[in-house]
Short mmCIF file of N, CA and C in Angstrom, two decimals:
data_model
loop_
_atom_site.label_atom_id
_atom_site.label_comp_id
_atom_site.label_asym_id
_atom_site.label_seq_id
_atom_site.Cartn_x
_atom_site.Cartn_y
_atom_site.Cartn_z
N MET A 1 11.24 27.85 6.63
CA MET A 1 10.22 27.00 6.03
C MET A 1 10.02 25.76 6.90
N PRO A 2 8.76 25.38 7.21
CA PRO A 2 8.53 24.22 8.07
C PRO A 2 8.96 22.93 7.39
N LYS A 3 9.37 21.99 8.22
CA LYS A 3 9.76 20.67 7.72
C LYS A 3 8.51 19.91 7.29
N ARG A 4 8.65 19.15 6.19
CA ARG A 4 7.53 18.34 5.68
C ARG A 4 7.97 16.90 5.53
N ILE A 5 7.11 16.01 5.96
CA ILE A 5 7.36 14.57 5.86
C ILE A 5 6.33 13.95 4.92
N LEU A 6 6.80 13.06 4.07
CA LEU A 6 5.92 12.24 3.25
C LEU A 6 5.88 10.85 3.85
N ILE A 7 4.68 10.35 4.05
CA ILE A 7 4.49 8.94 4.42
C ILE A 7 3.80 8.30 3.22
N ALA A 8 4.57 7.52 2.49
CA ALA A 8 4.05 6.84 1.30
C ALA A 8 3.91 5.36 1.63
N TYR A 9 2.90 4.72 1.08
CA TYR A 9 2.66 3.32 1.44
C TYR A 9 2.00 2.57 0.29
N ALA A 10 2.12 1.25 0.37
CA ALA A 10 1.42 0.34 -0.54
C ALA A 10 0.61 -0.62 0.32
N SER A 11 -0.64 -0.83 -0.08
CA SER A 11 -1.55 -1.65 0.71
C SER A 11 -2.50 -2.39 -0.22
N ARG A 12 -2.98 -3.52 0.21
CA ARG A 12 -3.96 -4.24 -0.59
C ARG A 12 -5.36 -4.19 0.02
N CYS A 13 -5.44 -4.36 1.33
CA CYS A 13 -6.75 -4.43 1.99
C CYS A 13 -6.98 -3.30 2.99
N GLY A 14 -6.04 -2.37 3.09
CA GLY A 14 -6.25 -1.20 3.92
C GLY A 14 -5.53 -1.17 5.25
N SER A 15 -5.03 -2.30 5.72
CA SER A 15 -4.36 -2.34 7.02
C SER A 15 -3.12 -1.45 7.05
N THR A 16 -2.31 -1.51 6.01
CA THR A 16 -1.09 -0.69 5.96
C THR A 16 -1.43 0.79 5.81
N GLY A 17 -2.47 1.09 5.07
CA GLY A 17 -2.91 2.47 4.94
C GLY A 17 -3.35 3.05 6.28
N GLU A 18 -4.00 2.24 7.09
CA GLU A 18 -4.42 2.69 8.42
C GLU A 18 -3.20 2.92 9.32
N VAL A 19 -2.16 2.09 9.18
CA VAL A 19 -0.92 2.31 9.93
C VAL A 19 -0.28 3.62 9.47
N ALA A 20 -0.23 3.84 8.16
CA ALA A 20 0.34 5.09 7.62
C ALA A 20 -0.44 6.29 8.15
N ASP A 21 -1.76 6.18 8.19
CA ASP A 21 -2.58 7.28 8.71
C ASP A 21 -2.28 7.55 10.19
N ALA A 22 -2.11 6.49 10.97
CA ALA A 22 -1.79 6.66 12.40
C ALA A 22 -0.43 7.34 12.56
N LEU A 23 0.53 6.98 11.73
CA LEU A 23 1.84 7.65 11.77
C LEU A 23 1.67 9.12 11.43
N GLY A 24 0.91 9.40 10.38
CA GLY A 24 0.68 10.78 9.96
C GLY A 24 0.00 11.60 11.04
N GLN A 25 -1.00 11.02 11.69
CA GLN A 25 -1.70 11.74 12.76
C GLN A 25 -0.75 12.03 13.92
N THR A 26 0.15 11.11 14.19
CA THR A 26 1.11 11.31 15.28
C THR A 26 2.04 12.47 14.95
N PHE A 27 2.57 12.48 13.73
CA PHE A 27 3.46 13.58 13.32
C PHE A 27 2.70 14.91 13.33
N CYS A 28 1.49 14.92 12.79
CA CYS A 28 0.69 16.15 12.78
C CYS A 28 0.40 16.62 14.20
N GLY A 29 0.14 15.69 15.09
CA GLY A 29 -0.10 16.04 16.48
C GLY A 29 1.10 16.69 17.15
N GLU A 30 2.27 16.44 16.58
CA GLU A 30 3.50 17.06 17.09
C GLU A 30 3.80 18.36 16.34
N GLY A 31 2.87 18.78 15.48
CA GLY A 31 3.04 20.03 14.76
C GLY A 31 3.90 19.93 13.51
N ILE A 32 4.08 18.71 13.00
CA ILE A 32 4.93 18.50 11.82
C ILE A 32 4.03 18.33 10.60
N SER A 33 4.29 19.11 9.56
CA SER A 33 3.53 19.02 8.32
C SER A 33 3.79 17.66 7.67
N THR A 34 2.71 16.91 7.47
CA THR A 34 2.84 15.52 7.00
C THR A 34 1.79 15.23 5.95
N GLU A 35 2.20 14.53 4.90
CA GLU A 35 1.26 14.04 3.90
C GLU A 35 1.33 12.53 3.88
N VAL A 36 0.19 11.87 3.84
CA VAL A 36 0.09 10.42 3.76
C VAL A 36 -0.53 10.10 2.40
N ARG A 37 0.23 9.32 1.58
CA ARG A 37 -0.25 9.05 0.22
C ARG A 37 0.13 7.65 -0.23
N LEU A 38 -0.72 7.07 -1.06
CA LEU A 38 -0.35 5.82 -1.73
C LEU A 38 0.85 6.09 -2.63
N VAL A 39 1.75 5.11 -2.74
CA VAL A 39 2.96 5.32 -3.54
C VAL A 39 2.63 5.70 -4.99
N GLU A 40 1.57 5.15 -5.52
CA GLU A 40 1.25 5.45 -6.92
C GLU A 40 0.75 6.88 -7.11
N ASN A 41 0.46 7.57 -6.02
CA ASN A 41 0.01 8.95 -6.10
C ASN A 41 1.12 9.95 -5.78
N VAL A 42 2.35 9.49 -5.79
CA VAL A 42 3.49 10.36 -5.51
C VAL A 42 4.42 10.35 -6.73
N SER A 43 4.69 11.53 -7.27
CA SER A 43 5.60 11.61 -8.41
C SER A 43 6.83 12.46 -8.12
N ASP A 44 6.76 13.30 -7.10
CA ASP A 44 7.83 14.24 -6.83
C ASP A 44 8.12 14.29 -5.34
N LEU A 45 9.37 14.04 -4.97
CA LEU A 45 9.75 14.06 -3.55
C LEU A 45 10.37 15.39 -3.14
N SER A 46 10.54 16.31 -4.08
CA SER A 46 11.25 17.55 -3.76
C SER A 46 10.59 18.40 -2.67
N PRO A 47 9.26 18.36 -2.48
CA PRO A 47 8.69 19.19 -1.41
C PRO A 47 8.94 18.68 0.01
N TYR A 48 9.52 17.48 0.13
CA TYR A 48 9.61 16.84 1.44
C TYR A 48 11.04 16.82 1.97
N ASN A 49 11.15 17.00 3.28
CA ASN A 49 12.45 16.94 3.94
C ASN A 49 12.81 15.52 4.33
N ALA A 50 11.81 14.65 4.47
CA ALA A 50 12.03 13.26 4.88
C ALA A 50 10.93 12.39 4.28
N VAL A 51 11.25 11.10 4.14
CA VAL A 51 10.30 10.15 3.56
C VAL A 51 10.22 8.92 4.45
N ILE A 52 8.99 8.53 4.76
CA ILE A 52 8.72 7.27 5.42
C ILE A 52 7.97 6.43 4.41
N LEU A 53 8.46 5.23 4.17
CA LEU A 53 7.85 4.36 3.15
C LEU A 53 7.50 3.03 3.78
N GLY A 54 6.26 2.60 3.56
CA GLY A 54 5.82 1.33 4.12
C GLY A 54 5.09 0.48 3.12
N SER A 55 5.06 -0.80 3.43
CA SER A 55 4.36 -1.73 2.56
C SER A 55 3.81 -2.90 3.37
N ALA A 56 2.69 -3.40 2.87
CA ALA A 56 2.19 -4.68 3.33
C ALA A 56 3.10 -5.76 2.73
N ILE A 57 3.05 -6.93 3.30
CA ILE A 57 3.81 -8.06 2.78
C ILE A 57 2.83 -9.06 2.19
N ARG A 58 3.11 -9.46 0.97
CA ARG A 58 2.34 -10.51 0.30
C ARG A 58 3.32 -11.51 -0.28
N ALA A 59 3.07 -12.77 -0.01
CA ALA A 59 3.93 -13.85 -0.50
C ALA A 59 5.39 -13.60 -0.11
N GLY A 60 5.59 -13.08 1.10
CA GLY A 60 6.94 -12.88 1.61
C GLY A 60 7.69 -11.72 0.98
N LYS A 61 6.98 -10.79 0.36
CA LYS A 61 7.65 -9.67 -0.32
C LYS A 61 6.89 -8.37 -0.11
N TRP A 62 7.66 -7.25 -0.21
CA TRP A 62 7.02 -5.94 -0.29
C TRP A 62 6.15 -5.92 -1.53
N LEU A 63 5.10 -5.16 -1.50
CA LEU A 63 4.26 -5.04 -2.70
C LEU A 63 5.08 -4.41 -3.82
N PRO A 64 4.88 -4.86 -5.06
CA PRO A 64 5.73 -4.42 -6.17
C PRO A 64 5.75 -2.91 -6.36
N GLU A 65 4.62 -2.24 -6.12
CA GLU A 65 4.61 -0.79 -6.33
C GLU A 65 5.47 -0.06 -5.30
N ALA A 66 5.60 -0.61 -4.09
CA ALA A 66 6.47 0.01 -3.08
C ALA A 66 7.94 -0.18 -3.45
N ALA A 67 8.27 -1.38 -3.91
CA ALA A 67 9.65 -1.63 -4.35
C ALA A 67 10.00 -0.76 -5.56
N ALA A 68 9.06 -0.62 -6.49
CA ALA A 68 9.30 0.23 -7.67
C ALA A 68 9.48 1.69 -7.26
N PHE A 69 8.77 2.12 -6.25
CA PHE A 69 8.88 3.50 -5.75
C PHE A 69 10.31 3.78 -5.28
N VAL A 70 10.88 2.85 -4.54
CA VAL A 70 12.26 3.03 -4.04
C VAL A 70 13.24 3.08 -5.22
N LYS A 71 13.09 2.19 -6.16
CA LYS A 71 13.98 2.19 -7.32
C LYS A 71 13.86 3.50 -8.10
N LYS A 72 12.63 3.93 -8.33
CA LYS A 72 12.38 5.15 -9.11
C LYS A 72 12.94 6.39 -8.42
N HIS A 73 12.80 6.46 -7.11
CA HIS A 73 13.18 7.67 -6.36
C HIS A 73 14.49 7.50 -5.59
N GLN A 74 15.28 6.50 -5.95
CA GLN A 74 16.51 6.20 -5.22
C GLN A 74 17.45 7.41 -5.10
N ASP A 75 17.59 8.17 -6.18
CA ASP A 75 18.50 9.31 -6.14
C ASP A 75 18.09 10.32 -5.08
N VAL A 76 16.83 10.71 -5.07
CA VAL A 76 16.35 11.70 -4.10
C VAL A 76 16.35 11.10 -2.70
N MET A 77 15.88 9.86 -2.57
CA MET A 77 15.81 9.23 -1.25
C MET A 77 17.18 9.03 -0.63
N SER A 78 18.21 8.89 -1.46
CA SER A 78 19.56 8.71 -0.91
C SER A 78 20.10 10.00 -0.30
N ARG A 79 19.44 11.12 -0.59
CA ARG A 79 19.87 12.43 -0.06
C ARG A 79 18.91 12.97 0.99
N ARG A 80 17.95 12.18 1.41
CA ARG A 80 16.98 12.60 2.41
C ARG A 80 16.95 11.57 3.55
N PRO A 81 16.58 12.01 4.74
CA PRO A 81 16.34 11.03 5.80
C PRO A 81 15.15 10.15 5.41
N VAL A 82 15.32 8.85 5.57
CA VAL A 82 14.31 7.88 5.16
C VAL A 82 14.11 6.87 6.29
N ALA A 83 12.89 6.40 6.41
CA ALA A 83 12.58 5.27 7.29
C ALA A 83 11.63 4.36 6.52
N TYR A 84 11.74 3.07 6.79
CA TYR A 84 10.83 2.09 6.19
C TYR A 84 9.96 1.50 7.29
N PHE A 85 8.77 1.06 6.91
CA PHE A 85 7.99 0.24 7.84
C PHE A 85 7.34 -0.91 7.08
N VAL A 86 7.20 -2.00 7.80
CA VAL A 86 6.66 -3.25 7.27
C VAL A 86 5.42 -3.59 8.09
N VAL A 87 4.36 -3.97 7.41
CA VAL A 87 3.15 -4.43 8.09
C VAL A 87 2.92 -5.87 7.63
N CYS A 88 3.03 -6.80 8.58
CA CYS A 88 2.92 -8.22 8.21
C CYS A 88 2.43 -9.05 9.38
N MET A 89 1.86 -10.16 9.06
CA MET A 89 1.35 -11.05 10.10
C MET A 89 2.48 -11.79 10.83
N ALA A 90 3.68 -11.79 10.28
CA ALA A 90 4.81 -12.39 11.00
C ALA A 90 5.02 -11.70 12.34
N MET A 91 4.62 -10.44 12.43
CA MET A 91 4.81 -9.67 13.66
C MET A 91 3.63 -9.82 14.63
N LYS A 92 2.71 -10.73 14.33
CA LYS A 92 1.59 -10.98 15.24
C LYS A 92 2.13 -11.26 16.64
N ASP A 93 3.18 -12.03 16.71
CA ASP A 93 3.89 -12.28 17.96
C ASP A 93 5.26 -11.62 17.83
N ASP A 94 5.51 -10.63 18.65
CA ASP A 94 6.75 -9.85 18.56
C ASP A 94 7.88 -10.59 19.28
N THR A 95 8.53 -11.46 18.50
CA THR A 95 9.67 -12.23 19.03
C THR A 95 10.91 -11.87 18.22
N ILE A 96 12.06 -12.23 18.73
CA ILE A 96 13.32 -11.98 18.01
C ILE A 96 13.29 -12.67 16.65
N GLU A 97 12.83 -13.90 16.63
CA GLU A 97 12.78 -14.66 15.36
C GLU A 97 11.83 -13.99 14.36
N ASN A 98 10.66 -13.55 14.83
CA ASN A 98 9.71 -12.89 13.93
C ASN A 98 10.23 -11.53 13.47
N ARG A 99 10.97 -10.83 14.32
CA ARG A 99 11.60 -9.56 13.90
C ARG A 99 12.64 -9.82 12.81
N ARG A 100 13.40 -10.90 12.97
CA ARG A 100 14.38 -11.26 11.93
C ARG A 100 13.68 -11.56 10.61
N LYS A 101 12.60 -12.32 10.70
CA LYS A 101 11.84 -12.67 9.49
C LYS A 101 11.28 -11.41 8.82
N ALA A 102 10.65 -10.55 9.61
CA ALA A 102 10.05 -9.33 9.05
C ALA A 102 11.14 -8.40 8.49
N SER A 103 12.26 -8.30 9.16
CA SER A 103 13.37 -7.46 8.67
C SER A 103 13.91 -7.98 7.34
N ALA A 104 13.92 -9.30 7.18
CA ALA A 104 14.44 -9.90 5.96
C ALA A 104 13.60 -9.55 4.73
N TYR A 105 12.34 -9.15 4.94
CA TYR A 105 11.51 -8.74 3.81
C TYR A 105 12.09 -7.50 3.12
N LEU A 106 12.95 -6.79 3.81
CA LEU A 106 13.56 -5.58 3.24
C LEU A 106 14.83 -5.88 2.44
N ASP A 107 15.39 -7.06 2.55
CA ASP A 107 16.65 -7.38 1.87
C ASP A 107 16.62 -7.09 0.37
N PRO A 108 15.58 -7.50 -0.36
CA PRO A 108 15.55 -7.17 -1.80
C PRO A 108 15.55 -5.67 -2.07
N LEU A 109 14.96 -4.90 -1.16
CA LEU A 109 14.94 -3.45 -1.30
C LEU A 109 16.34 -2.87 -1.17
N TYR A 110 17.09 -3.37 -0.21
CA TYR A 110 18.46 -2.90 0.00
C TYR A 110 19.33 -3.21 -1.22
N LYS A 111 19.08 -4.35 -1.85
CA LYS A 111 19.84 -4.72 -3.05
C LYS A 111 19.43 -3.88 -4.25
N ALA A 112 18.14 -3.61 -4.39
CA ALA A 112 17.63 -2.86 -5.54
C ALA A 112 17.97 -1.38 -5.45
N ALA A 113 18.08 -0.84 -4.25
CA ALA A 113 18.36 0.59 -4.06
C ALA A 113 19.40 0.75 -2.94
N PRO A 114 20.62 0.34 -3.19
CA PRO A 114 21.63 0.31 -2.13
C PRO A 114 22.03 1.68 -1.58
N ARG A 115 21.79 2.74 -2.34
CA ARG A 115 22.16 4.07 -1.85
C ARG A 115 21.17 4.63 -0.83
N VAL A 116 19.99 4.04 -0.75
CA VAL A 116 19.00 4.49 0.23
C VAL A 116 19.30 3.78 1.55
N LYS A 117 19.62 4.57 2.55
CA LYS A 117 20.00 4.04 3.87
C LYS A 117 18.97 4.49 4.90
N PRO A 118 17.98 3.65 5.19
CA PRO A 118 16.97 4.05 6.17
C PRO A 118 17.58 4.27 7.54
N ARG A 119 17.10 5.30 8.20
CA ARG A 119 17.59 5.63 9.54
C ARG A 119 16.91 4.78 10.60
N ASP A 120 15.75 4.23 10.25
CA ASP A 120 15.06 3.35 11.18
C ASP A 120 14.08 2.48 10.40
N ILE A 121 13.69 1.38 11.03
CA ILE A 121 12.74 0.43 10.44
C ILE A 121 11.66 0.16 11.48
N GLY A 122 10.41 0.29 11.06
CA GLY A 122 9.29 -0.08 11.92
C GLY A 122 8.73 -1.42 11.46
N LEU A 123 8.57 -2.33 12.40
CA LEU A 123 8.02 -3.65 12.10
C LEU A 123 6.73 -3.81 12.88
N PHE A 124 5.61 -3.92 12.16
CA PHE A 124 4.31 -3.93 12.80
C PHE A 124 3.45 -5.10 12.34
N ALA A 125 2.67 -5.61 13.26
CA ALA A 125 1.69 -6.64 12.91
C ALA A 125 0.59 -6.00 12.08
N GLY A 126 -0.07 -6.82 11.31
CA GLY A 126 -1.15 -6.33 10.48
C GLY A 126 -2.50 -6.84 10.92
N ALA A 127 -3.42 -6.79 10.01
CA ALA A 127 -4.78 -7.27 10.24
C ALA A 127 -5.18 -8.10 9.03
N THR A 128 -5.89 -9.17 9.28
CA THR A 128 -6.39 -10.01 8.20
C THR A 128 -7.90 -10.13 8.35
N ASP A 129 -8.58 -9.71 7.31
CA ASP A 129 -10.03 -9.82 7.25
C ASP A 129 -10.34 -10.70 6.05
N PHE A 130 -10.69 -11.95 6.31
CA PHE A 130 -10.90 -12.91 5.23
C PHE A 130 -11.98 -12.45 4.25
N LYS A 131 -12.91 -11.61 4.69
CA LYS A 131 -13.97 -11.13 3.78
C LYS A 131 -13.40 -10.22 2.69
N LYS A 132 -12.23 -9.64 2.92
CA LYS A 132 -11.62 -8.74 1.94
C LYS A 132 -10.73 -9.48 0.94
N LEU A 133 -10.60 -10.78 1.12
CA LEU A 133 -9.68 -11.56 0.28
C LEU A 133 -10.46 -12.44 -0.70
N SER A 134 -9.78 -12.76 -1.78
CA SER A 134 -10.37 -13.70 -2.74
C SER A 134 -10.37 -15.10 -2.12
N PHE A 135 -11.13 -15.98 -2.72
CA PHE A 135 -11.17 -17.36 -2.24
C PHE A 135 -9.77 -17.97 -2.23
N VAL A 136 -9.01 -17.74 -3.29
CA VAL A 136 -7.66 -18.30 -3.39
C VAL A 136 -6.76 -17.73 -2.29
N GLN A 137 -6.78 -16.42 -2.12
CA GLN A 137 -5.95 -15.79 -1.08
C GLN A 137 -6.34 -16.30 0.31
N ARG A 138 -7.63 -16.38 0.56
CA ARG A 138 -8.13 -16.86 1.85
C ARG A 138 -7.68 -18.30 2.09
N SER A 139 -7.77 -19.12 1.06
CA SER A 139 -7.38 -20.53 1.18
C SER A 139 -5.89 -20.67 1.49
N ILE A 140 -5.06 -19.86 0.82
CA ILE A 140 -3.62 -19.91 1.05
C ILE A 140 -3.30 -19.50 2.49
N LEU A 141 -3.90 -18.41 2.95
CA LEU A 141 -3.62 -17.95 4.32
C LEU A 141 -4.09 -18.96 5.35
N LYS A 142 -5.25 -19.54 5.12
CA LYS A 142 -5.75 -20.55 6.06
C LYS A 142 -4.84 -21.77 6.07
N ALA A 143 -4.36 -22.17 4.90
CA ALA A 143 -3.45 -23.32 4.81
C ALA A 143 -2.13 -23.05 5.54
N LYS A 144 -1.69 -21.79 5.53
CA LYS A 144 -0.46 -21.41 6.23
C LYS A 144 -0.69 -21.17 7.71
N GLY A 145 -1.94 -21.25 8.14
CA GLY A 145 -2.25 -21.05 9.55
C GLY A 145 -2.28 -19.59 9.97
N ILE A 146 -2.45 -18.69 9.01
CA ILE A 146 -2.54 -17.25 9.33
C ILE A 146 -3.92 -16.98 9.92
N PRO A 147 -3.97 -16.44 11.12
CA PRO A 147 -5.27 -16.22 11.75
C PRO A 147 -5.94 -14.94 11.25
N GLU A 148 -7.25 -14.94 11.31
CA GLU A 148 -8.01 -13.73 11.01
C GLU A 148 -8.02 -12.86 12.27
N GLY A 149 -7.96 -11.55 12.06
CA GLY A 149 -8.03 -10.64 13.20
C GLY A 149 -7.13 -9.44 13.00
N ASP A 150 -7.25 -8.49 13.91
CA ASP A 150 -6.46 -7.27 13.88
C ASP A 150 -5.44 -7.35 15.00
N TYR A 151 -4.17 -7.43 14.64
CA TYR A 151 -3.09 -7.59 15.61
C TYR A 151 -2.21 -6.35 15.71
N ARG A 152 -2.65 -5.24 15.13
CA ARG A 152 -1.85 -4.03 15.16
C ARG A 152 -1.78 -3.46 16.57
N ASP A 153 -0.60 -3.04 16.96
CA ASP A 153 -0.37 -2.43 18.28
C ASP A 153 -0.26 -0.92 18.05
N TRP A 154 -1.38 -0.23 18.22
CA TRP A 154 -1.43 1.20 17.91
C TRP A 154 -0.48 2.01 18.78
N GLU A 155 -0.31 1.61 20.01
CA GLU A 155 0.60 2.35 20.89
C GLU A 155 2.04 2.21 20.38
N ALA A 156 2.43 1.01 19.95
CA ALA A 156 3.79 0.80 19.41
C ALA A 156 3.98 1.61 18.12
N ILE A 157 2.96 1.70 17.31
CA ILE A 157 3.03 2.47 16.06
C ILE A 157 3.24 3.95 16.37
N ARG A 158 2.45 4.48 17.29
CA ARG A 158 2.58 5.90 17.66
C ARG A 158 3.93 6.17 18.34
N THR A 159 4.37 5.26 19.19
CA THR A 159 5.66 5.43 19.87
C THR A 159 6.80 5.45 18.87
N TRP A 160 6.73 4.58 17.86
CA TRP A 160 7.78 4.57 16.83
C TRP A 160 7.82 5.91 16.12
N ALA A 161 6.65 6.46 15.80
CA ALA A 161 6.60 7.76 15.11
C ALA A 161 7.23 8.85 15.96
N VAL A 162 6.92 8.89 17.23
CA VAL A 162 7.47 9.92 18.12
C VAL A 162 8.99 9.76 18.22
N ASN A 163 9.45 8.52 18.40
CA ASN A 163 10.89 8.27 18.55
C ASN A 163 11.64 8.48 17.24
N LEU A 164 10.97 8.41 16.12
CA LEU A 164 11.58 8.57 14.81
C LEU A 164 11.86 10.04 14.46
N GLN A 165 11.12 10.93 15.05
CA GLN A 165 11.23 12.35 14.68
C GLN A 165 12.65 12.91 14.72
N PRO A 166 13.43 12.68 15.77
CA PRO A 166 14.80 13.25 15.77
C PRO A 166 15.66 12.70 14.63
N ALA A 167 15.49 11.43 14.29
CA ALA A 167 16.29 10.84 13.22
C ALA A 167 15.93 11.42 11.86
N LEU A 168 14.69 11.80 11.68
CA LEU A 168 14.25 12.32 10.39
C LEU A 168 14.41 13.83 10.26
N LEU A 169 14.21 14.53 11.36
CA LEU A 169 14.15 15.98 11.28
C LEU A 169 15.29 16.68 12.01
N GLY A 170 16.14 15.88 12.64
CA GLY A 170 17.31 16.45 13.32
C GLY A 170 16.93 17.28 14.45
#
């Protein structure tokens, strides 16, 4: 039976979903059966050999539905190869300090679901389109100095997917 990977994600404005799609296309291009789905559209992990879970970051945290997904599926995920990915503007500049900051967004997840041990973590810059945000959200981001623009490194995203395959599929 062919190996199947689930790429589940939580997104608010679509940037994380586009990263998940790029990961899925990379795996499919390698001949690996892959499904890309919003976390709220996944109820059963039994058909999958591995799970990649990603979330956008809002207010310094994973989106609540992504965190709830890990808690809900902790038993199954603890017995499958898992990888997490984070999409955040902290990674706009890929520095050691920004990697530390982006990695720290996962700390509450590790505490909430300690039996899930990701084999790898992808840290990616996101995109901010002020037209997709409410006035309040836009004002907060501008006050924090978050720039508008697309800072995703598609080559780094695809490379992570290719390098992740042995860890997930053996």
